[in-house]
Amino acid sequence: MVYNNQLSIRKVIFTSFLLLFSFLISAQELNDKISLQITDASLQTAIESLESKTNFRFYFDSKWIASDTIKITKNYQDKTIDEILTDLLDATDLNYFIDNNRVILTKNTSIISDLDKNLIDVPTDKTEKKEAVDFTREPVFLKQYDSIKNTPNSKRIEQVTIGKESKSNSKKLYTLSGFVKNNKTGEGIANLYIKVKNSKRSTETDNSGFYTIDLEPGISILEFESVIFTKSTKKVVLYNDGKLNVSLTENINELDEVVINSKASEKLKSSVTGVTVIEIEKIKTIPLILGERDIFRVAAALPGIKNVGEGASGYSVRGGKEDQNLILLDNGLIYNPAHFFGLFSAVNPFTTKRALVYKGSIPAEFGGRLSSVFDITTKAGNVKKISGEGGIGPVTSNLSLEVPVVKDKSSLIVGGRLTYSDWILKSLDEEQLKNSQASFYDIIAKYSHKINDKNLVETTFYTSKDAFSISTDSVFKYTNRLFTAKWDHKFNEKNNAELIVTNSEYKFNIEYDANNPRSFDFGYKISDTQLQLKLGYLFNDKHKISYGISSKLYGIDPGNLNPKSGESILSPITIARERGIESALYISDNYKISDKLLLDFGLRYSRFSALGASSQRVYQPGVPLNDATVIEVKEYDKNEVIKSYGGFEPRISARYYLMDDLSLKASYDKMYQYIHLLSSNTTQSPTDTWKLSDLNVKPQEAQQFSFGIFKNFSNSDLELSVEGYYKKSKNFLDYKVAAQILLNENIETELLQGDGKAYGIEFLLKKSAGKLNGWIGYTYSRTFIKLDSQFNEEKVNNGEYFPANFDKPHDVSLVLNYKFTQRYSISSNFVYQTGRPITYPIGTYEFGGAEYTLYSDRNKFRIPDYYRLDIGVNVEGTHKLKKLAHSFWNFSIYNVLGRNNPYSIFFVTDGGQIKAYKTSIFAMPVPTVTYNFKF
């Protein structure tokens, strides 16, 4: 018995000695210095090298690092195992735990050997009953959402773990970022709403589909909401800053019901006033002329935007001229966005994704125009499979094709459109046009390549050409050309950048060949090249900062006329080329002051310099500009600065929630415009020319104040908005009586610059869902110009304010769509506008033995009011998933009432009397049948 006890004591002593020896050896190995060279190796190879150099053995799941493609190059000299592992695993979501000579790797979580006493609630009162601590149970923050997954009939929520647990993780908020894409096409989903369940935190994706949000450590339930896509919910366990990319599937059955709802909510919560989002897919049911989907025509049916006349390409936005609208296609400028006398948009509807129209508060990144920005984005092609869309109409045919180049990474979308339109000219109520011919085409191609999660490259090429002949001896041609390249780069979760290069060109040509000495060839061209750098910085949940720099080089060939024969009585004329450079810096901050108050303030500084080579007249100060007041002619060398202009352009807007569904907005904007459109017509035409500011032509300036009330009625899917604005402008451009615009070397002698003012109120009531949906809009607006001088030749209407050519006080639009079933619907479109101003002859007088016509004050009278009713019937194809193509038929009648709306009024002297005549573009109902297909 004693022997056995002694033997047991010896075993205990021996075992304790071995344990102590093992601990000493292990401690010694932990402190051993290791030297290790790793060159261009994977993480797994690096771990294997470390294992071979030491007595440590590693235990982990190979799947955790099998997909790791990052190559490691390190040189460790006299480092401990702890130091090496800490550095190697720093950029991964792996932790490690050392147990003697075993190294155990864990994903995200960590193993704790010594419990912190603060983790255990130890009673201080010895008499208090102690509860056993169960260290195997889930932490409280992991159990708080158990009720969600255990709820009957609930879908299983995918759990994602981001980052890794660490004692050094002491931040209250971590940043989660990622990319949300369309599962079908691989294209980023813009303006997608992302909210945290049971929290006030939320965000949304940017225009490219990227998002960033600050979250508390632990578990968050993220809901990715879109009415176009199936809702996705993720349970995110967050330990550090990290990424979460999400792929969503289109929800086709809900498409027609929810898109406007989403935009209505966005309109309510955004701080930007006067912004409209137009999704091209959603406008296919609106009856438009000849069945063509047209972003600009739909925009003109909204309050505050007016077309200057039927068959005209220009638009007046909140009292601005046609040239005061910045029209961008994938960041590139389009100078003439119209085909076929302004009846069709030059932007292909089947390759267009959407348009953002800013008419109130214009973001600081945009500049160079006073009234509005049409920011149009082309679709990214399908990266999964070949798909396309097409349409056949009475005047045009259209086809777009999307082709994946590298599956899930890159794609190409190509679209083309052409016309066979001569038949419609013969049906117009204008004898001269009946003998005319017209044709056009446009081609667009966009290539997108996602290099990796941080880099995306996109390029767009666009070209269009119009040719028309109003008479047998003249041919008019005009073309647009555009190239853009963009590189999106994401530095980290908080910083991103876009580098953009664009080149645009517009030119027109007039060929007059009557087989006589007056035949000629006339040409005009304008082009620009721009470089932009846009950057974004997410400071925190309250501050989203954007900033950037841009520079644009203009080149204008104002016109050249060449005789077509050697016997011509005409002399060749070439107007000297104009050049200028426009640059800008900007910074803006979207500042969430509280849940109720959101502020967006920005500052832009722009500067323009007119460049030589050039000859510039210098006139006597304080007198009219004419040949008699020239005091000298200055010569400027190539790239020499002729004159510089510039200034600060503050932009500020705010939104305040009165209630969850009622908000107030206000904004102030200042803008400069350094380029001017010169037109001899009352409406914009393809032969209008552009003029840069220089020594004698000043840039235009404008300041706009806006205020709005926005209300959503959630129970009835109604959206109500009322917005008002007041705009003041300087150096507003107009013309002297009988001004000569084309081929004038001294155009400044024909121009007048004065003050302008515009004000208005806009009302919009929109119903976004249900069998009956659509909107009613009403605008009351006025635009006035003041051209005052001490000299009569520069004074108009005695120097008093008078209505501008595009002043139309009342504008009513009604767009309705009634769905009988998912496949059949009927649509209507009604428009009413006050007639635009006109100057009438009111009598005659004699002077020096000759008789002259006496005209009224400028724009004192108005042409008859305009109104039109259109009706369309829409038939969708069946919604079977497995079919060759999805079809859509549109049967519409444009101008159902046959209203003879005047396009222009002109006067002729007949038998000693002055008679007025009016011309109309469509004086009869125009029926249209259009077939569209999508595959």
PDB file of N, CA and C in Angstrom, residues 22 44 47 73 111 173 225 291 295 406 421 425 429 438 505 518 562 580 772 790 813 842:
ATOM      1  N   SER A  22       7.889  20.797 -21.110  1.00  0.00           N
ATOM      2  CA  SER A  22       7.193  21.104 -22.376  1.00  0.00           C
ATOM      3  C   SER A  22       6.832  22.581 -22.448  1.00  0.00           C
ATOM      4  N   GLN A  44      -0.940  30.081 -48.838  1.00  0.00           N
ATOM      5  CA  GLN A  44      -0.748  28.683 -48.449  1.00  0.00           C
ATOM      6  C   GLN A  44       0.713  28.279 -48.572  1.00  0.00           C
ATOM      7  N   ILE A  47       2.659  29.733 -45.657  1.00  0.00           N
ATOM      8  CA  ILE A  47       2.447  28.988 -44.399  1.00  0.00           C
ATOM      9  C   ILE A  47       3.244  27.688 -44.412  1.00  0.00           C
ATOM     10  N   THR A  73       5.335  38.763 -51.156  1.00  0.00           N
ATOM     11  CA  THR A  73       6.799  38.868 -51.165  1.00  0.00           C
ATOM     12  C   THR A  73       7.221  39.548 -49.867  1.00  0.00           C
ATOM     13  N   ILE A 111      -9.843  32.581 -30.875  1.00  0.00           N
ATOM     14  CA  ILE A 111      -9.880  31.686 -29.711  1.00  0.00           C
ATOM     15  C   ILE A 111      -9.232  32.407 -28.546  1.00  0.00           C
ATOM     16  N   LEU A 173     -17.925  52.286 -35.088  1.00  0.00           N
ATOM     17  CA  LEU A 173     -18.541  52.061 -36.392  1.00  0.00           C
ATOM     18  C   LEU A 173     -17.492  51.533 -37.355  1.00  0.00           C
ATOM     19  N   GLU A 225     -33.448  46.841 -51.320  1.00  0.00           N
ATOM     20  CA  GLU A 225     -34.802  47.006 -51.818  1.00  0.00           C
ATOM     21  C   GLU A 225     -34.824  47.689 -53.175  1.00  0.00           C
ATOM     22  N   GLY A 291     -44.764  56.993 -82.911  1.00  0.00           N
ATOM     23  CA  GLY A 291     -44.472  55.819 -82.098  1.00  0.00           C
ATOM     24  C   GLY A 291     -43.066  55.737 -81.542  1.00  0.00           C
ATOM     25  N   ILE A 295     -36.907  60.631 -74.895  1.00  0.00           N
ATOM     26  CA  ILE A 295     -36.667  61.193 -73.569  1.00  0.00           C
ATOM     27  C   ILE A 295     -37.051  62.665 -73.515  1.00  0.00           C
ATOM     28  N   VAL A 406     -16.132  39.016 -72.470  1.00  0.00           N
ATOM     29  CA  VAL A 406     -15.577  38.089 -71.482  1.00  0.00           C
ATOM     30  C   VAL A 406     -16.676  37.873 -70.454  1.00  0.00           C
ATOM     31  N   SER A 421     -38.338  58.041 -94.374  1.00  0.00           N
ATOM     32  CA  SER A 421     -39.332  59.018 -93.934  1.00  0.00           C
ATOM     33  C   SER A 421     -39.918  59.900 -95.016  1.00  0.00           C
ATOM     34  N   LEU A 425     -43.290  63.432 -95.319  1.00  0.00           N
ATOM     35  CA  LEU A 425     -43.165  64.804 -95.796  1.00  0.00           C
ATOM     36  C   LEU A 425     -44.257  65.146 -96.803  1.00  0.00           C
ATOM     37  N   ASP A 429     -48.922  69.542 -94.165  1.00  0.00           N
ATOM     38  CA  ASP A 429     -49.752  70.644 -94.672  1.00  0.00           C
ATOM     39  C   ASP A 429     -48.858  71.842 -95.025  1.00  0.00           C
ATOM     40  N   ALA A 438     -35.942  63.667 -96.888  1.00  0.00           N
ATOM     41  CA  ALA A 438     -35.186  63.693 -95.633  1.00  0.00           C
ATOM     42  C   ALA A 438     -34.822  62.272 -95.225  1.00  0.00           C
ATOM     43  N   GLU A 505     -18.208  66.636 -81.564  1.00  0.00           N
ATOM     44  CA  GLU A 505     -18.140  67.454 -82.779  1.00  0.00           C
ATOM     45  C   GLU A 505     -19.528  67.570 -83.394  1.00  0.00           C
ATOM     46  N   ARG A 518     -24.657  81.612-108.864  1.00  0.00           N
ATOM     47  CA  ARG A 518     -24.816  81.802-107.427  1.00  0.00           C
ATOM     48  C   ARG A 518     -24.715  80.481-106.638  1.00  0.00           C
ATOM     49  N   ASN A 562     -17.770  78.550-100.376  1.00  0.00           N
ATOM     50  CA  ASN A 562     -16.969  78.333-101.562  1.00  0.00           C
ATOM     51  C   ASN A 562     -17.873  78.252-102.778  1.00  0.00           C
ATOM     52  N   GLY A 580     -11.072  78.507 -77.459  1.00  0.00           N
ATOM     53  CA  GLY A 580     -11.176  78.912 -76.066  1.00  0.00           C
ATOM     54  C   GLY A 580     -11.018  77.718 -75.151  1.00  0.00           C
ATOM     55  N   LEU A 772     -55.082  52.566 -63.099  1.00  0.00           N
ATOM     56  CA  LEU A 772     -54.967  53.901 -63.665  1.00  0.00           C
ATOM     57  C   LEU A 772     -53.749  54.582 -63.077  1.00  0.00           C
ATOM     58  N   GLN A 790     -28.596 104.166 -73.963  1.00  0.00           N
ATOM     59  CA  GLN A 790     -28.855 105.572 -74.275  1.00  0.00           C
ATOM     60  C   GLN A 790     -28.939 105.813 -75.780  1.00  0.00           C
ATOM     61  N   SER A 813     -50.135  69.637 -68.983  1.00  0.00           N
ATOM     62  CA  SER A 813     -49.901  68.325 -69.588  1.00  0.00           C
ATOM     63  C   SER A 813     -50.605  67.261 -68.762  1.00  0.00           C
ATOM     64  N   ILE A 842     -48.088  96.596 -87.967  1.00  0.00           N
ATOM     65  CA  ILE A 842     -49.340  97.250 -87.547  1.00  0.00           C
ATOM     66  C   ILE A 842     -49.726  98.414 -88.447  1.00  0.00           C
TER      67      ILE A 842
END
